[in-house]
PDB file of C-alpha atoms and ligand atoms in Angstrom:
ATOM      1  CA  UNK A 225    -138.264  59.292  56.911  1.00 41.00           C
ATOM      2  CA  UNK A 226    -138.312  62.051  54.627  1.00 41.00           C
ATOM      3  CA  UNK A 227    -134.412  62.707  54.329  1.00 44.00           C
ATOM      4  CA  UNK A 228    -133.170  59.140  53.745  1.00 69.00           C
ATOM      5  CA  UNK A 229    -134.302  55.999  51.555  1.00 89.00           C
ATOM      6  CA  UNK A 230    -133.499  53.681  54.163  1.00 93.00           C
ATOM      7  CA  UNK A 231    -136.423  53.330  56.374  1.00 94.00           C
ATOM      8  CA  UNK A 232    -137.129  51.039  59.161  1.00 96.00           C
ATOM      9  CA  UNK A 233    -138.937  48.981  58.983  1.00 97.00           C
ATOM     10  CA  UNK A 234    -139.308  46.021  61.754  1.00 97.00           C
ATOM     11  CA  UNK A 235    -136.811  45.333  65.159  1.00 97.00           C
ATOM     12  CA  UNK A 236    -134.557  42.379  64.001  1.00 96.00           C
ATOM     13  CA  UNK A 237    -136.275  40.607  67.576  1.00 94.00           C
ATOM     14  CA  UNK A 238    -139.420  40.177  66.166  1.00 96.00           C
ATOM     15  CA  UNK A 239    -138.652  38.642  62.830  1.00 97.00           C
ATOM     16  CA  UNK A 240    -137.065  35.108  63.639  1.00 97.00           C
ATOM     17  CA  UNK A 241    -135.969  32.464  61.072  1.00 98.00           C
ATOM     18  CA  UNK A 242    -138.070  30.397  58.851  1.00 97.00           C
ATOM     19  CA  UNK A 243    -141.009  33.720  59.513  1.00 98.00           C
ATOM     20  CA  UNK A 244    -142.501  35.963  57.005  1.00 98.00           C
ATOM     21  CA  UNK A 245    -144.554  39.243  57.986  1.00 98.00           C
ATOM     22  CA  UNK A 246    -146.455  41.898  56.173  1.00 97.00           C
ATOM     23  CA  UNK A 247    -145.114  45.243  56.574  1.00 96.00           C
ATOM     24  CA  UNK A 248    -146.104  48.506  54.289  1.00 93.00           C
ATOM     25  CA  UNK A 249    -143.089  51.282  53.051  1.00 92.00           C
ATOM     26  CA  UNK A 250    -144.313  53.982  51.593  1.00 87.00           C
ATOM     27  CA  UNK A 251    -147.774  52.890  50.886  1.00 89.00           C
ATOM     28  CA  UNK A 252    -145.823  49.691  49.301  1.00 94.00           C
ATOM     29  CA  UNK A 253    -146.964  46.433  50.681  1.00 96.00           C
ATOM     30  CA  UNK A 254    -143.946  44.074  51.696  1.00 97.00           C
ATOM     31  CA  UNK A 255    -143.092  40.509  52.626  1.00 98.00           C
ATOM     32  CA  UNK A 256    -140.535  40.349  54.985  1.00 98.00           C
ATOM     33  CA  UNK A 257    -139.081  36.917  55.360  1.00 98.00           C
ATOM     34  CA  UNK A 258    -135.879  35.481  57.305  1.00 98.00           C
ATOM     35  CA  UNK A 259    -134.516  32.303  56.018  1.00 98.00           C
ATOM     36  CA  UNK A 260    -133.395  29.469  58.037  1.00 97.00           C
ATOM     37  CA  UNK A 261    -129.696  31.092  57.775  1.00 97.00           C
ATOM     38  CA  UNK A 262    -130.723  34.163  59.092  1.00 97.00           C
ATOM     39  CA  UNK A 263    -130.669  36.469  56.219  1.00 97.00           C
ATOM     40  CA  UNK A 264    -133.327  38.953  55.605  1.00 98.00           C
ATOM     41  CA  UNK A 265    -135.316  40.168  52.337  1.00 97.00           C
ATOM     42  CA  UNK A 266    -138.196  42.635  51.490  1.00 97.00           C
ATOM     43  CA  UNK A 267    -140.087  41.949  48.557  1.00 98.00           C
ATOM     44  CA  UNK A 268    -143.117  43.078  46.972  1.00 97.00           C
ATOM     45  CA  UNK A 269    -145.924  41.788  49.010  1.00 98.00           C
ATOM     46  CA  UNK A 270    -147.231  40.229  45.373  1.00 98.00           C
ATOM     47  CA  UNK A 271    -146.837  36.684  43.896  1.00 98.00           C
ATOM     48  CA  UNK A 272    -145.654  36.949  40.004  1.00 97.00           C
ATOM     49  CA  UNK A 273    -148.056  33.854  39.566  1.00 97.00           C
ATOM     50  CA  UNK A 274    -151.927  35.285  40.621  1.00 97.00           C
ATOM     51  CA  UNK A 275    -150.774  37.885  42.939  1.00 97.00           C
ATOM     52  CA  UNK A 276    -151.181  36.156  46.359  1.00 98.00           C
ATOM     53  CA  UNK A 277    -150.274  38.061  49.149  1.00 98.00           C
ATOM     54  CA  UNK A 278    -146.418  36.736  49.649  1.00 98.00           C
ATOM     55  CA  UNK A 279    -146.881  36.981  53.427  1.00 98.00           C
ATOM     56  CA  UNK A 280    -149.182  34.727  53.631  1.00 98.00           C
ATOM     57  CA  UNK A 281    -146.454  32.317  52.663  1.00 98.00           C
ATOM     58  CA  UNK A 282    -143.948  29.564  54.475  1.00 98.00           C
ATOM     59  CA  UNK A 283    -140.426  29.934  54.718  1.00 98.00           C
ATOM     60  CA  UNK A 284    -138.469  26.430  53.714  1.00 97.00           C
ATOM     61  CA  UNK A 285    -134.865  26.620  54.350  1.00 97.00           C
ATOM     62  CA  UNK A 286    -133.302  29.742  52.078  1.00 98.00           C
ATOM     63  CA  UNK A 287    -136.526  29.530  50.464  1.00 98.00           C
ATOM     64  CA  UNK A 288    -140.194  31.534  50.619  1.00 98.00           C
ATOM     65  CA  UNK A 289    -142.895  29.893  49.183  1.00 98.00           C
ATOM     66  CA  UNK A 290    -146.409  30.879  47.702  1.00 98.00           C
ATOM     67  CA  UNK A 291    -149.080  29.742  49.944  1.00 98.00           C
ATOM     68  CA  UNK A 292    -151.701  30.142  47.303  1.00 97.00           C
ATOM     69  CA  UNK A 293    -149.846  26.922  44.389  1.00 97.00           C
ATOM     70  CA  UNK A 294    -146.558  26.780  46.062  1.00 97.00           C
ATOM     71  CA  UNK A 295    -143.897  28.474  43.812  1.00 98.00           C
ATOM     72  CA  UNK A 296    -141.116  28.626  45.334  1.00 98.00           C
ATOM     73  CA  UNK A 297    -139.042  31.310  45.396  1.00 98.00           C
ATOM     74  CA  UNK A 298    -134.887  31.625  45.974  1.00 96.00           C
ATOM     75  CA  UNK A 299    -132.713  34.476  48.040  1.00 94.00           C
ATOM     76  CA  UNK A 300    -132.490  36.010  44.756  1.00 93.00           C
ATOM     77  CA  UNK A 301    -136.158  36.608  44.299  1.00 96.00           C
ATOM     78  CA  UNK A 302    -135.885  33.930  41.419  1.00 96.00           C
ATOM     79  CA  UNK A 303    -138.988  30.973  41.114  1.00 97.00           C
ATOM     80  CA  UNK A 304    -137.332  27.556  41.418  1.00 96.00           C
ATOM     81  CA  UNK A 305    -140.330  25.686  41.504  1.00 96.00           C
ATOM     82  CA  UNK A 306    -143.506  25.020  40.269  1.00 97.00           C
ATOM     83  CA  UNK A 307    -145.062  22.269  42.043  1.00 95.00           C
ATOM     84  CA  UNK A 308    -147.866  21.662  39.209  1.00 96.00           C
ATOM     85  CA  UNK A 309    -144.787  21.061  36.956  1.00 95.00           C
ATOM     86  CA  UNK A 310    -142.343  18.923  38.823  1.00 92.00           C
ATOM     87  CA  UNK A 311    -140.475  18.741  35.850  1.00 94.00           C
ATOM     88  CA  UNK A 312    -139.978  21.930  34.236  1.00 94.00           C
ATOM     89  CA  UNK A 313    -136.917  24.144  34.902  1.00 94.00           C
ATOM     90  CA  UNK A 314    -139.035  27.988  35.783  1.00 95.00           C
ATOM     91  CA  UNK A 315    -137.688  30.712  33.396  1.00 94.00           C
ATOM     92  CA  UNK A 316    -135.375  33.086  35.073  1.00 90.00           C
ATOM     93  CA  UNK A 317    -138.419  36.193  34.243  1.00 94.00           C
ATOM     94  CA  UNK A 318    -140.730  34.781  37.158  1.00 96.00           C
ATOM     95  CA  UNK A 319    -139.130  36.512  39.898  1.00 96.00           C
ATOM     96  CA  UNK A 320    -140.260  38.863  42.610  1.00 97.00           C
ATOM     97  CA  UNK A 321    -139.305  42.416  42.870  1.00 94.00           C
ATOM     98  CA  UNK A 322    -136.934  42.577  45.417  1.00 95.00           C
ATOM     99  CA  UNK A 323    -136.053  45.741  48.102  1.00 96.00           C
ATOM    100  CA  UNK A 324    -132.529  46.471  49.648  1.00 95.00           C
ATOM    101  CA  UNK A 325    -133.120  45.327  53.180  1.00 95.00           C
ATOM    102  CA  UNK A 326    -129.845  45.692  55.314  1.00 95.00           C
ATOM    103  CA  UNK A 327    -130.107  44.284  59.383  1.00 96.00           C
ATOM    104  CA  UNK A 328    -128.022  46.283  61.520  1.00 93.00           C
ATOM    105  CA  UNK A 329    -127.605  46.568  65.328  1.00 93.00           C
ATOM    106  CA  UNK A 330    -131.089  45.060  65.723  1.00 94.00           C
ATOM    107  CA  UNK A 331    -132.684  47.141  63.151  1.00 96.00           C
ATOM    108  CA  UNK A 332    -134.226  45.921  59.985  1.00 97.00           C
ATOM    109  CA  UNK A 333    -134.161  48.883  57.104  1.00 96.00           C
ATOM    110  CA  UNK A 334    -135.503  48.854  53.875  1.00 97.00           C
ATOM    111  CA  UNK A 335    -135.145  50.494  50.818  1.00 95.00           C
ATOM    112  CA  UNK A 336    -135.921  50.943  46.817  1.00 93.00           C
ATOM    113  CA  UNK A 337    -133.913  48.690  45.100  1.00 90.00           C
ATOM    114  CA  UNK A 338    -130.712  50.285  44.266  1.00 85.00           C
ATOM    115  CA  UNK A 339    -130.491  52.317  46.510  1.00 85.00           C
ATOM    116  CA  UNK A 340    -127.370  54.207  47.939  1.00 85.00           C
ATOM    117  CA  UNK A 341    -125.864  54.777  50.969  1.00 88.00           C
ATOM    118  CA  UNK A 342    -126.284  52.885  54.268  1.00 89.00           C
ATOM    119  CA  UNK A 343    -128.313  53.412  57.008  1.00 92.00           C
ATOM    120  CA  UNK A 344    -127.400  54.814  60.013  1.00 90.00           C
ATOM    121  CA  UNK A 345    -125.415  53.069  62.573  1.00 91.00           C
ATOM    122  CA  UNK A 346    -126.758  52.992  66.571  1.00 92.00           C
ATOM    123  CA  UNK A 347    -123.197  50.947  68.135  1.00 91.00           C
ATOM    124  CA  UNK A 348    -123.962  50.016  71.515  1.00 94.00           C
ATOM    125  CA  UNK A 349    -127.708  50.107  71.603  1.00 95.00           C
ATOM    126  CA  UNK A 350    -129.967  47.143  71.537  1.00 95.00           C
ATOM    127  CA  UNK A 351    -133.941  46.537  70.079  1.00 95.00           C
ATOM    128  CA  UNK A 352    -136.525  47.324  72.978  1.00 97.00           C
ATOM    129  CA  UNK A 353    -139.873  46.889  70.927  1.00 97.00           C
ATOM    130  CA  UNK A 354    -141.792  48.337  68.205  1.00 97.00           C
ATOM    131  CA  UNK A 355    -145.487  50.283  68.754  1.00 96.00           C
ATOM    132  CA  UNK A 356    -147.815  51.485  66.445  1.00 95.00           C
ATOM    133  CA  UNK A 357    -149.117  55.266  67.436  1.00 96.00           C
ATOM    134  CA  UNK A 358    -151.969  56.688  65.989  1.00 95.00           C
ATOM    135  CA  UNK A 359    -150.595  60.533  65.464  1.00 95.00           C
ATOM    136  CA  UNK A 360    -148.856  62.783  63.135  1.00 93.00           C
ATOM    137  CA  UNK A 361    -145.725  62.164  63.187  1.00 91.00           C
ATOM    138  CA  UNK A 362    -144.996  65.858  63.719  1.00 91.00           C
ATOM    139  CA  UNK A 363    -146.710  65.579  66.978  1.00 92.00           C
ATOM    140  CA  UNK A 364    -144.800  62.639  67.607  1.00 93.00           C
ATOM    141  CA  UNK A 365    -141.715  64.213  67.144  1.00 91.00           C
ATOM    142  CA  UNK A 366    -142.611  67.848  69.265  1.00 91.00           C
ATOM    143  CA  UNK A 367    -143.381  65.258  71.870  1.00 91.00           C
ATOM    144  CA  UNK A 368    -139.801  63.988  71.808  1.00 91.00           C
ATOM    145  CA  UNK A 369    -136.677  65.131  73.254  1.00 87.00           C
ATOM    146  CA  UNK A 370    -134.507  66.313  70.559  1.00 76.00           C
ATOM    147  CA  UNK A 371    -135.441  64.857  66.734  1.00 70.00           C
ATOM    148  CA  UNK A 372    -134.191  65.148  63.277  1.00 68.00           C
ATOM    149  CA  UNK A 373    -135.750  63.776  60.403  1.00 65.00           C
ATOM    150  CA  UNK A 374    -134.617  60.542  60.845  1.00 72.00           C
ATOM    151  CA  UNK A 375    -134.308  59.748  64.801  1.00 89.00           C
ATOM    152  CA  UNK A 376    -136.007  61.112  67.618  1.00 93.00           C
ATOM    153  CA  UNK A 377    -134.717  60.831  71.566  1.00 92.00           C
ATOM    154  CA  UNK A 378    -137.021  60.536  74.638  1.00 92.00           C
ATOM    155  CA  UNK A 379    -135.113  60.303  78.211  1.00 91.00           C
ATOM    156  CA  UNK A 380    -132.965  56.882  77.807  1.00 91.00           C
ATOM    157  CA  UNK A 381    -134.662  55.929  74.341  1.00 95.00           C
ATOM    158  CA  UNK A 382    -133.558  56.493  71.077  1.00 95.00           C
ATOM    159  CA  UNK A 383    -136.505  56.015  68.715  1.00 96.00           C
ATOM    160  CA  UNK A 384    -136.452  55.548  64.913  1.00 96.00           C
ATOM    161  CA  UNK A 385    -140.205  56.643  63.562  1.00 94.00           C
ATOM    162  CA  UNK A 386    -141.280  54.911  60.765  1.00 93.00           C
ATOM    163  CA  UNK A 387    -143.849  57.325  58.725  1.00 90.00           C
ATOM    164  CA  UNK A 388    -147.003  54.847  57.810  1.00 89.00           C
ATOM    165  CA  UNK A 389    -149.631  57.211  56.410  1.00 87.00           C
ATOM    166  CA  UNK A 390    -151.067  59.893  58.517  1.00 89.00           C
ATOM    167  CA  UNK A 391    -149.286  58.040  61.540  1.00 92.00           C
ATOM    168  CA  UNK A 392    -146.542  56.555  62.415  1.00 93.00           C
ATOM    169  CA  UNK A 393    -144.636  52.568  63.501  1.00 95.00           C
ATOM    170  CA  UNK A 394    -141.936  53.756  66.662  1.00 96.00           C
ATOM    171  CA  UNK A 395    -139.408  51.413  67.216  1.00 97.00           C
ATOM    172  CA  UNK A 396    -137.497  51.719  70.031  1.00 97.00           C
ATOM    173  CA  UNK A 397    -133.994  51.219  71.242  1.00 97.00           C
ATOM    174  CA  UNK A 398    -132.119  51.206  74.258  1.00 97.00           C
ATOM    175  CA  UNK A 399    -128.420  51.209  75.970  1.00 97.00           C
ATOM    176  CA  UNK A 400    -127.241  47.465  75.365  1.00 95.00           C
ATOM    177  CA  UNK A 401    -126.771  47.258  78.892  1.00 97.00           C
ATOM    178  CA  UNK A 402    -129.655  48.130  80.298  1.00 97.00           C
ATOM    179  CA  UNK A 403    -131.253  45.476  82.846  1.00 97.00           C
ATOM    180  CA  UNK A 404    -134.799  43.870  82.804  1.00 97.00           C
ATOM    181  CA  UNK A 405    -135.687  46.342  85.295  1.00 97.00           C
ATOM    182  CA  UNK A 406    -134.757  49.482  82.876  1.00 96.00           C
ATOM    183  CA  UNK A 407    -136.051  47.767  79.544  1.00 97.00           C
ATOM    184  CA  UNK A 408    -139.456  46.898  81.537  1.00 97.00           C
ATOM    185  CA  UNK A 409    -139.541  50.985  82.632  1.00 96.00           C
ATOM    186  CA  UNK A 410    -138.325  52.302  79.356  1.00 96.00           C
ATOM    187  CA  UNK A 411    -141.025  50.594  77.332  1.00 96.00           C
ATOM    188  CA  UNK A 412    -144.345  51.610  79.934  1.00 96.00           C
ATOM    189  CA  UNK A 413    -142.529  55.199  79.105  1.00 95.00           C
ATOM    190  CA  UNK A 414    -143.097  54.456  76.295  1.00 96.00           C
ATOM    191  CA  UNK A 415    -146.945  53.407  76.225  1.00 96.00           C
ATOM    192  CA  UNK A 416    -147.183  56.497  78.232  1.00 96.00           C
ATOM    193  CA  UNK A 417    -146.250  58.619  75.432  1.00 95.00           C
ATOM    194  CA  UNK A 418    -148.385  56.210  72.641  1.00 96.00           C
ATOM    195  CA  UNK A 419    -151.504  57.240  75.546  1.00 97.00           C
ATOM    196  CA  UNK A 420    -150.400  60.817  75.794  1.00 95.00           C
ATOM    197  CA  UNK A 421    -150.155  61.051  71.908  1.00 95.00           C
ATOM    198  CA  UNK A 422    -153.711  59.309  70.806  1.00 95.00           C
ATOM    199  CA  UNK A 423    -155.368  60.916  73.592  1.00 94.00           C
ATOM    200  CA  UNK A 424    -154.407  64.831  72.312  1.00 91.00           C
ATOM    201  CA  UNK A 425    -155.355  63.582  68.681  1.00 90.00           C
ATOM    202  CA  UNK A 426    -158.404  62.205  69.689  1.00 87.00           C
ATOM    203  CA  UNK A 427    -159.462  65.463  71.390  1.00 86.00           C
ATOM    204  CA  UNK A 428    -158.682  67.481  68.704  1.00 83.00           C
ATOM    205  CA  UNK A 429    -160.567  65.579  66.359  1.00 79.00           C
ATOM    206  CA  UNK A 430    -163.534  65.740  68.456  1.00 74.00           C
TER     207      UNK A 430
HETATM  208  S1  FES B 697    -150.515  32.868  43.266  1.00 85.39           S
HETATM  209 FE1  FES B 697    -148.622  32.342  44.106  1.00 85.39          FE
HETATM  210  S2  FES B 697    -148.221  30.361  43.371  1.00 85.39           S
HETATM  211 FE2  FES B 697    -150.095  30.912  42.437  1.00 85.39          FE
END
């Protein structure tokens, strides 16, 4: 999303507690992890120890652990433990670089650490699912309804387009009171479009 440094990143649905998942920002790997309270991080999809993907990792608690030695790491990005070494207290340098990683109404944003602002607010709409589309993202967005940079509308949808390379990560939303029956029709719309879309890129590759 070129004109904000909030970007989304995953629908709040599809990360529950005690889960970590890989997901990429701006060519930047990321483990995002929910803890047993329900709070939410993004961190650098790297362990500090040998560099093991983080996502490949278990979620104790308020904790994520390595899955590669099992260093355990706190909220805070901070190693607690070191399993090999029961006994010894891990210097407060072996930590994790961390994102800014807000959840609001269903939405999951990241950002560089330190980053300011908020992102935007979507009151009164509700997650309908995420889909990967394999087209420009300008086509994506000519396709749409009305778009600005950082949200894009399609009939009853309101999609936020996450940029990932050459293509693009849609995730969708819809009114919070929309029925089974209107979720279930809103998102084959949307595998329409996701047809529509990779069918004119494929034919203008070939
Ligand atoms: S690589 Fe992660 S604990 Fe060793």
């Amino acid at each position: 999303m070129p004109s904000s440094v909030w970007t989304p990143i995953a629908l709040a649905s599809d990360l529950p507690p005690r889960l970590v998942i890989p997901v990429s920002c701006d060519g930047q790997d990321l483990a995002l992890w929910r803890a047993e309270s329900g709070k939410v991080q993004a961190w650098n999809d790297r362990c500090p120890h040998r560099g093991m993907r983080l996502s490949h990792g278990f979620v104790r608690g308020e904790f994520l652990s390595c899955i590669y030695h099992g260093w355990r790491y706190d909220g805070a990005g901070i190693c607690r433990k070191i399993p090999a070494h029961p006994d010894l207290e891990p210097p407060a340098t072996i930590r994790v670089n961390a994102w800014s990683c807000v959840e609001q109404d269903g939405v999951i944003w990241v950002a560089p650490q330190g980053a300011e602002g908020e992102p935007p607010a979507f009151a009164g709409l509700a997650p309908l699912r995420s889909l990967a589309v394999e087209a420009a993202p300008e086509e994506i967005a000519l396709a749409c309804d009305s778009a600005n940079a950082c949200v894009l509308t399609k009939g009853d949808l309101t999609i936020l387009m996450q940029h990932v390379g050459t293509t693009a990560v849609l995730h969708a939303l819809i009114a919070a009171e929309a029925d089974a029956e209107a979720r279930i029709a809103a998102s084959r719309r949307l595998e329409a479009l996701r047809f529509e879309l990779e069918a004119a890129t494929k034919e203008k590759v070939a």
